[in-house]
CSV table of C-alpha atoms in Angstrom, one decimal:
chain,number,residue,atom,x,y,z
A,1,UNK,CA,170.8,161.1,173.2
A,2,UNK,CA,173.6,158.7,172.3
A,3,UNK,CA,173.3,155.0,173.8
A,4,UNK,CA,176.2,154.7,175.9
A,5,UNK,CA,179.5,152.5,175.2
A,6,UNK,CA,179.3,148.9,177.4
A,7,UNK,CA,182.4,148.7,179.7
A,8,UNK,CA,185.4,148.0,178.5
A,9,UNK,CA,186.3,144.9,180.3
A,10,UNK,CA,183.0,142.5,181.1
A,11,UNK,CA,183.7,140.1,184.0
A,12,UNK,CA,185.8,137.5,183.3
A,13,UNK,CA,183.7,134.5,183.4
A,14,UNK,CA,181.1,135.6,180.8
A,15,UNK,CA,182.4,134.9,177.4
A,16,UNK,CA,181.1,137.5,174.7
A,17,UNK,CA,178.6,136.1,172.2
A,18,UNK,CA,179.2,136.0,168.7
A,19,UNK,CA,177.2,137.6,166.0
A,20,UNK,CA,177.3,136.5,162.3
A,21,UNK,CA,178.8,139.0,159.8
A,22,UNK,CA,177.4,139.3,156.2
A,23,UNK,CA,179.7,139.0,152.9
A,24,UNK,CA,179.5,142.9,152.4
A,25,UNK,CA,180.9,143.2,155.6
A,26,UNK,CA,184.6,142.8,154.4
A,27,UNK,CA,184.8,145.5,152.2
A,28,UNK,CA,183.6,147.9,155.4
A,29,UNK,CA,185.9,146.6,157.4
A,30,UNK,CA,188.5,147.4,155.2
A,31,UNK,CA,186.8,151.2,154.5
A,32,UNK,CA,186.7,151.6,158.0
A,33,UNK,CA,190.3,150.6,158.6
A,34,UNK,CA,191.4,153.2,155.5
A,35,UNK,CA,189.0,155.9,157.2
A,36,UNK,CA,190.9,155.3,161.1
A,37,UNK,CA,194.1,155.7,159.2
A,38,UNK,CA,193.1,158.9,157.6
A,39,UNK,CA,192.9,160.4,160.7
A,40,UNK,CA,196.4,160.2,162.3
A,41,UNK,CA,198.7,159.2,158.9
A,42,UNK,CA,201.9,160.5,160.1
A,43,UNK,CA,201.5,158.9,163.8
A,44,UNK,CA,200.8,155.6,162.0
A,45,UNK,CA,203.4,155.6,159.8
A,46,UNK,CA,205.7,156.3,162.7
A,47,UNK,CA,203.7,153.7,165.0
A,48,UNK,CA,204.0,150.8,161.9
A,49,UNK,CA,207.4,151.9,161.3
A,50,UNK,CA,208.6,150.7,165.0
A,51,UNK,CA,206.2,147.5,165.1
A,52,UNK,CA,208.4,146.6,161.6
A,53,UNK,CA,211.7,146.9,163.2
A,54,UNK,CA,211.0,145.7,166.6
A,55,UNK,CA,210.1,142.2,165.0
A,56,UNK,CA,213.2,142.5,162.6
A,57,UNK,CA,215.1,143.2,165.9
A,58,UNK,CA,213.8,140.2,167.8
A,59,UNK,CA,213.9,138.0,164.6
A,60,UNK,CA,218.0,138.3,164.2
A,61,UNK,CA,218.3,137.4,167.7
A,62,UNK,CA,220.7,134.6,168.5
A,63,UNK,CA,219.1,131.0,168.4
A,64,UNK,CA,215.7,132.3,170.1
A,65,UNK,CA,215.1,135.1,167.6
A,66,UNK,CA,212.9,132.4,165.3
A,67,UNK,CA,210.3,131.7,168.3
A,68,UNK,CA,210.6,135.7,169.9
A,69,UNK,CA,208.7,137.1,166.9
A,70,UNK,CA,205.4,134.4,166.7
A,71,UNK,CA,205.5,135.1,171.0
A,72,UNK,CA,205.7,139.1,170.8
A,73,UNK,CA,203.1,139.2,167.7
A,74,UNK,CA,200.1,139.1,169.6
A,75,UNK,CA,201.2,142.1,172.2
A,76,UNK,CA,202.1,144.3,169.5
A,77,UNK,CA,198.7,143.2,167.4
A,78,UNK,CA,196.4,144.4,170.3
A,79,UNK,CA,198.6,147.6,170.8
A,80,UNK,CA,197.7,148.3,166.9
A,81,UNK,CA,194.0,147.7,167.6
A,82,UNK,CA,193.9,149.7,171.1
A,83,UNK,CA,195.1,152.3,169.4
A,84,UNK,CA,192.7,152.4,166.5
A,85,UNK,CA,190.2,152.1,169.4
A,86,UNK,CA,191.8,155.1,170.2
A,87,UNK,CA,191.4,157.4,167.4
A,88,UNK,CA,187.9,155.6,166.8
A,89,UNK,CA,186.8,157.5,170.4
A,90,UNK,CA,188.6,161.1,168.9
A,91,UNK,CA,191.7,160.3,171.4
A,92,UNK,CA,195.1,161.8,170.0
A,93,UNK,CA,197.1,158.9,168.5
A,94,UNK,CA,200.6,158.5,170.0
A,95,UNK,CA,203.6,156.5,169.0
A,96,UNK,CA,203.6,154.5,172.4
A,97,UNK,CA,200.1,153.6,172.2
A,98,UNK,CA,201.6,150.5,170.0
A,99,UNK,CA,203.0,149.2,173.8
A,100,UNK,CA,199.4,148.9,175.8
A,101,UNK,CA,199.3,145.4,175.3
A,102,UNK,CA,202.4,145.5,177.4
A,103,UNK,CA,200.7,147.8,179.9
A,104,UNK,CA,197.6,146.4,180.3
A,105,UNK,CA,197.9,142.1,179.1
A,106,UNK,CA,200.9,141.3,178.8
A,107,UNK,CA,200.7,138.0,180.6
A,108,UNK,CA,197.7,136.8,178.8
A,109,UNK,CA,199.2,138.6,175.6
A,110,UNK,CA,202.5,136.3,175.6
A,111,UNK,CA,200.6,133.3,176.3
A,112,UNK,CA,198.5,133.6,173.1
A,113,UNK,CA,202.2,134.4,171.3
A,114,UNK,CA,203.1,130.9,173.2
A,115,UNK,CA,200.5,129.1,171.7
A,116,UNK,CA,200.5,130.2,168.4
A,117,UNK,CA,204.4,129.3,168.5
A,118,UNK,CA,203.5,126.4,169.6
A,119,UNK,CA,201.0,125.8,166.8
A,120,UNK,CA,203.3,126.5,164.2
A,121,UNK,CA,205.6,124.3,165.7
A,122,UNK,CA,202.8,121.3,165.5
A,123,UNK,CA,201.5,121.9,162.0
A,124,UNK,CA,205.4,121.9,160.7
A,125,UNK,CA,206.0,118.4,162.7
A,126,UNK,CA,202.9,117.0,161.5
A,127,UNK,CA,203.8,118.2,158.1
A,128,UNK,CA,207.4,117.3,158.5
A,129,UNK,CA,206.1,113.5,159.4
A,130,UNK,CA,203.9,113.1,156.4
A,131,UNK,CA,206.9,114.2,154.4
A,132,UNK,CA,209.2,112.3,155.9
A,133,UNK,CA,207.1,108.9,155.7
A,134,UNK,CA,206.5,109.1,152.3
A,135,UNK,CA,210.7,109.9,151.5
A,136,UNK,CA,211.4,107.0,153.0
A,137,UNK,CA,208.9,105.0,151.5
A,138,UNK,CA,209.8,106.4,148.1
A,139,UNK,CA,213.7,105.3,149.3
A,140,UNK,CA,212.3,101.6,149.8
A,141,UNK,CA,210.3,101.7,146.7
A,142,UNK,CA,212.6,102.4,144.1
A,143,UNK,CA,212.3,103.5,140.9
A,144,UNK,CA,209.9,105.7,139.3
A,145,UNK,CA,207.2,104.9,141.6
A,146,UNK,CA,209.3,105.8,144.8
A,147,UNK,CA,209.8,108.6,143.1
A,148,UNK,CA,205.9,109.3,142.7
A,149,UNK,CA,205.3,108.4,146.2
A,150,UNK,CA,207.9,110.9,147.9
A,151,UNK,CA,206.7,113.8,145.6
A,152,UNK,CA,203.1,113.2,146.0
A,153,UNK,CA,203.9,113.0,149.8
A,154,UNK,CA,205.6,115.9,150.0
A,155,UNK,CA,202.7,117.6,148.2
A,156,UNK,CA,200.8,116.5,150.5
A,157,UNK,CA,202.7,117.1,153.9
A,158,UNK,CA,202.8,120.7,152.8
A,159,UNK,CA,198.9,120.9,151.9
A,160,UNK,CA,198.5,119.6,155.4
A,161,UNK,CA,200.4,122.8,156.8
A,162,UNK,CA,198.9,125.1,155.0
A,163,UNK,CA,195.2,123.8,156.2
A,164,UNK,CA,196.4,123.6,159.9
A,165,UNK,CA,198.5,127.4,159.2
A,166,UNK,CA,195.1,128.9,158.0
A,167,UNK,CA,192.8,127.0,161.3
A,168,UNK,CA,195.9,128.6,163.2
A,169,UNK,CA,195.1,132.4,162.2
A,170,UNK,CA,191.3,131.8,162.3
A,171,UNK,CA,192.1,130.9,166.1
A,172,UNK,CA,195.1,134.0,166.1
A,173,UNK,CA,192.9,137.0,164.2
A,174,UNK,CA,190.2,138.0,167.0
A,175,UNK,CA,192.5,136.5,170.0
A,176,UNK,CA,194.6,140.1,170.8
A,177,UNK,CA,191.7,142.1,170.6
A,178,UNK,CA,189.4,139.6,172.7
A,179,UNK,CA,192.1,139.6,174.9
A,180,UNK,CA,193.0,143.3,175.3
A,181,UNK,CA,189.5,144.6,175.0
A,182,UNK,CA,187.3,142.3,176.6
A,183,UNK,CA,189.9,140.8,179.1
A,184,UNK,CA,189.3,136.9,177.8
A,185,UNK,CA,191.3,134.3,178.8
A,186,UNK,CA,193.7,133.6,175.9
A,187,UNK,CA,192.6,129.9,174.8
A,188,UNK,CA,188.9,131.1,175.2
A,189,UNK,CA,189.9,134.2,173.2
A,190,UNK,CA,191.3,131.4,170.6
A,191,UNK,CA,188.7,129.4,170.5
A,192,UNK,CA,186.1,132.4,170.3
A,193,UNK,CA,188.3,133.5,167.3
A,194,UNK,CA,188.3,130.4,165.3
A,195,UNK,CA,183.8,129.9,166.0
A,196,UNK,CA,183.4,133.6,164.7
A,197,UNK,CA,185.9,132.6,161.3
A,198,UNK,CA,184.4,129.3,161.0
A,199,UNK,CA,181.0,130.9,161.4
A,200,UNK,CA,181.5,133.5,158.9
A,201,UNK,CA,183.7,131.3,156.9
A,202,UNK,CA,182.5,132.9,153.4
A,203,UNK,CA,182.9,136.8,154.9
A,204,UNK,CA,186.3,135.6,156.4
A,205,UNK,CA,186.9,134.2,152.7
A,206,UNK,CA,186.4,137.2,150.9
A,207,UNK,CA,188.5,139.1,153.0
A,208,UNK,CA,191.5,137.4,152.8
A,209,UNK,CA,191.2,137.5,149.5
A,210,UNK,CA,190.9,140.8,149.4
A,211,UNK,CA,193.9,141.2,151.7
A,212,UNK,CA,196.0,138.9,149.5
A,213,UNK,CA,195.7,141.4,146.8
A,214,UNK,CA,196.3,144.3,149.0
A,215,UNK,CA,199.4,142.9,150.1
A,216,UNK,CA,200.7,142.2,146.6
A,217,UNK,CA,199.6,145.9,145.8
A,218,UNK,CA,201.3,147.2,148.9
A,219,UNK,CA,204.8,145.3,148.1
A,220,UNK,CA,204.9,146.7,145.0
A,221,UNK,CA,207.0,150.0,145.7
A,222,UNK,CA,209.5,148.1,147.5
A,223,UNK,CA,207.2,147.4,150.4
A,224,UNK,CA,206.5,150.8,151.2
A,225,UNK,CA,202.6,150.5,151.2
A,226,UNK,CA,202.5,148.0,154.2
A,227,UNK,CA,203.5,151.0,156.6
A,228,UNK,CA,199.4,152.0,155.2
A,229,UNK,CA,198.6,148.6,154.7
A,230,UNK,CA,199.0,147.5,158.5
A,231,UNK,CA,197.3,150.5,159.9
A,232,UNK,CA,194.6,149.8,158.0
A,233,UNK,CA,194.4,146.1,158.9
A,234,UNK,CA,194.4,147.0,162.0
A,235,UNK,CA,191.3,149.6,162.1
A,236,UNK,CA,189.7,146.9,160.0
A,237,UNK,CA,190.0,144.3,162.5
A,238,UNK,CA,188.6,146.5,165.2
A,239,UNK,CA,185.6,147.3,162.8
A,240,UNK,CA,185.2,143.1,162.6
A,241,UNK,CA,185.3,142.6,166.5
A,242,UNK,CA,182.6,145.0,166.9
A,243,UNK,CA,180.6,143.8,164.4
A,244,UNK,CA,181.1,140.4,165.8
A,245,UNK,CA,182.0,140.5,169.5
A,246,UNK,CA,180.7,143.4,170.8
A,247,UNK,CA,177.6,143.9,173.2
A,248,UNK,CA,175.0,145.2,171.6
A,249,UNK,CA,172.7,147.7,173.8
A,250,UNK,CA,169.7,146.1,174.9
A,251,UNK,CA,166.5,147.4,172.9
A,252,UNK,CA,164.1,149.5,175.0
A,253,UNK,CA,161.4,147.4,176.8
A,254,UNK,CA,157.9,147.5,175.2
A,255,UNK,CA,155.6,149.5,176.8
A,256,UNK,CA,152.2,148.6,178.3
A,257,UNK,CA,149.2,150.7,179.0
């Protein structure tokens, strides 16, 4: 007799505990998203297709169309892995299961999509400063060693943003599904994110790199294999939150004579 499935949403104030995942668990995640997407193809296709051109919609729109997209990412993200929670349970995938972030969080949703604007918005400035200092000092400088100083400042103001980007997805990757599956608050389901990343930093490491070249494979017939590519990351994420986040069933008590 099969164990059955904890409740969807635990209460609130009891943040789920986090479980370390093992090297080999990347490559799984990955199977598993492949093997979700297997069993609905056309619907995600269709689904992935209106994600796609929902953010192209919101990103050409008039001086807020830069900051709509990094806000609307997370709501659409959870709707991706509520619906490969969906045809994980044997539910019939539908288009419109992409919008039950909307439904269900949208509040909490947005406000993850807030501060992941927001955190974009700080690395750049923080970036932008290093930059900036070292121009000007190049400018005072002179020469060939102002020169030196404003390059190698540069460099480094962009090195900077890159290691505050990638502390910005570790804090972003778990956060919608925390969020729509486990109902946590959203800077809880951020910081939750970034302990399970930082606490499996080599798994997390291995599969990025693995979905850097699966990105570069999927681009190559003119970006046609991201309409698999998404689906999949999105079954493989749920395969990662329940390897990480979710409650295990309690083993069966000992029993005494």
């Amino acid at each position: 007799m099969s164990t059955p499935e904890p409740p969807l949403h635990p209460h609130r104030h009891v943040l789920p505990e986090i479980s370390p995942a093992m090297p080999g668990d990347a490559l799984r995640w990955l199977t598993t998203g492949w093997k979700l997407f297997l069993r609905s193809p056309t619907t995600w296709l269709l689904q992935t297709l209106v994600l796609i051109l929902i953010l192209l919609a919101l990103g050409v729109v008039p001086v807020l169309g830069w900051a709509a997209v990094p806000v609307a990412f997370p709501l659409l993200a959870a709707g991706m892995v509520a619906s490969a929670r969906r045809v994980e349970s044997g539910e019939v995938l539908r288009v419109d299961h992409l919008f039950d972030g909307l439904r269900r969080h949208a509040g909490n949703l947005l406000l993850v999509g807030a501060f992941h604007l927001l955190g974009v918005l700080f690395a750049a400035l923080i970036a932008a400063a290093i930059g900036g200092s070292a121009v000007l000092t190049g400018a005072i400088v002179g020469a060939f060693t102002g020169v030196g100083l404003a390059t190698g400042g540069v460099m480094f103001g962009m090195l900077v943003f890159t290691v505050l980007w990638i502390m910005l997805m570790m804090a972003l990757w778990f956060a919608p599904a925390l969020v729509m599956l486990q109902d946590v608050a959203p800077l809880d389901a951020m910081k939750l994110s970034a302990q399970a990343c930082f606490g499996s930093l080599l798994t997390f490491i291995i599969f990025a790199v693995m979905l850097y070249v699966l990105v570069w494979v999927a681009m190559i017939p003119a970006g046609l294999g991201m309409f698999v590519l998404v689906p999949v990351i999105a079954g493989a994420q749920l395969a990662a939150w329940r390897d990480l986040f979710s409650p295990r069933p309690a083993l069966p008590a000992a029993q005494t004579d």
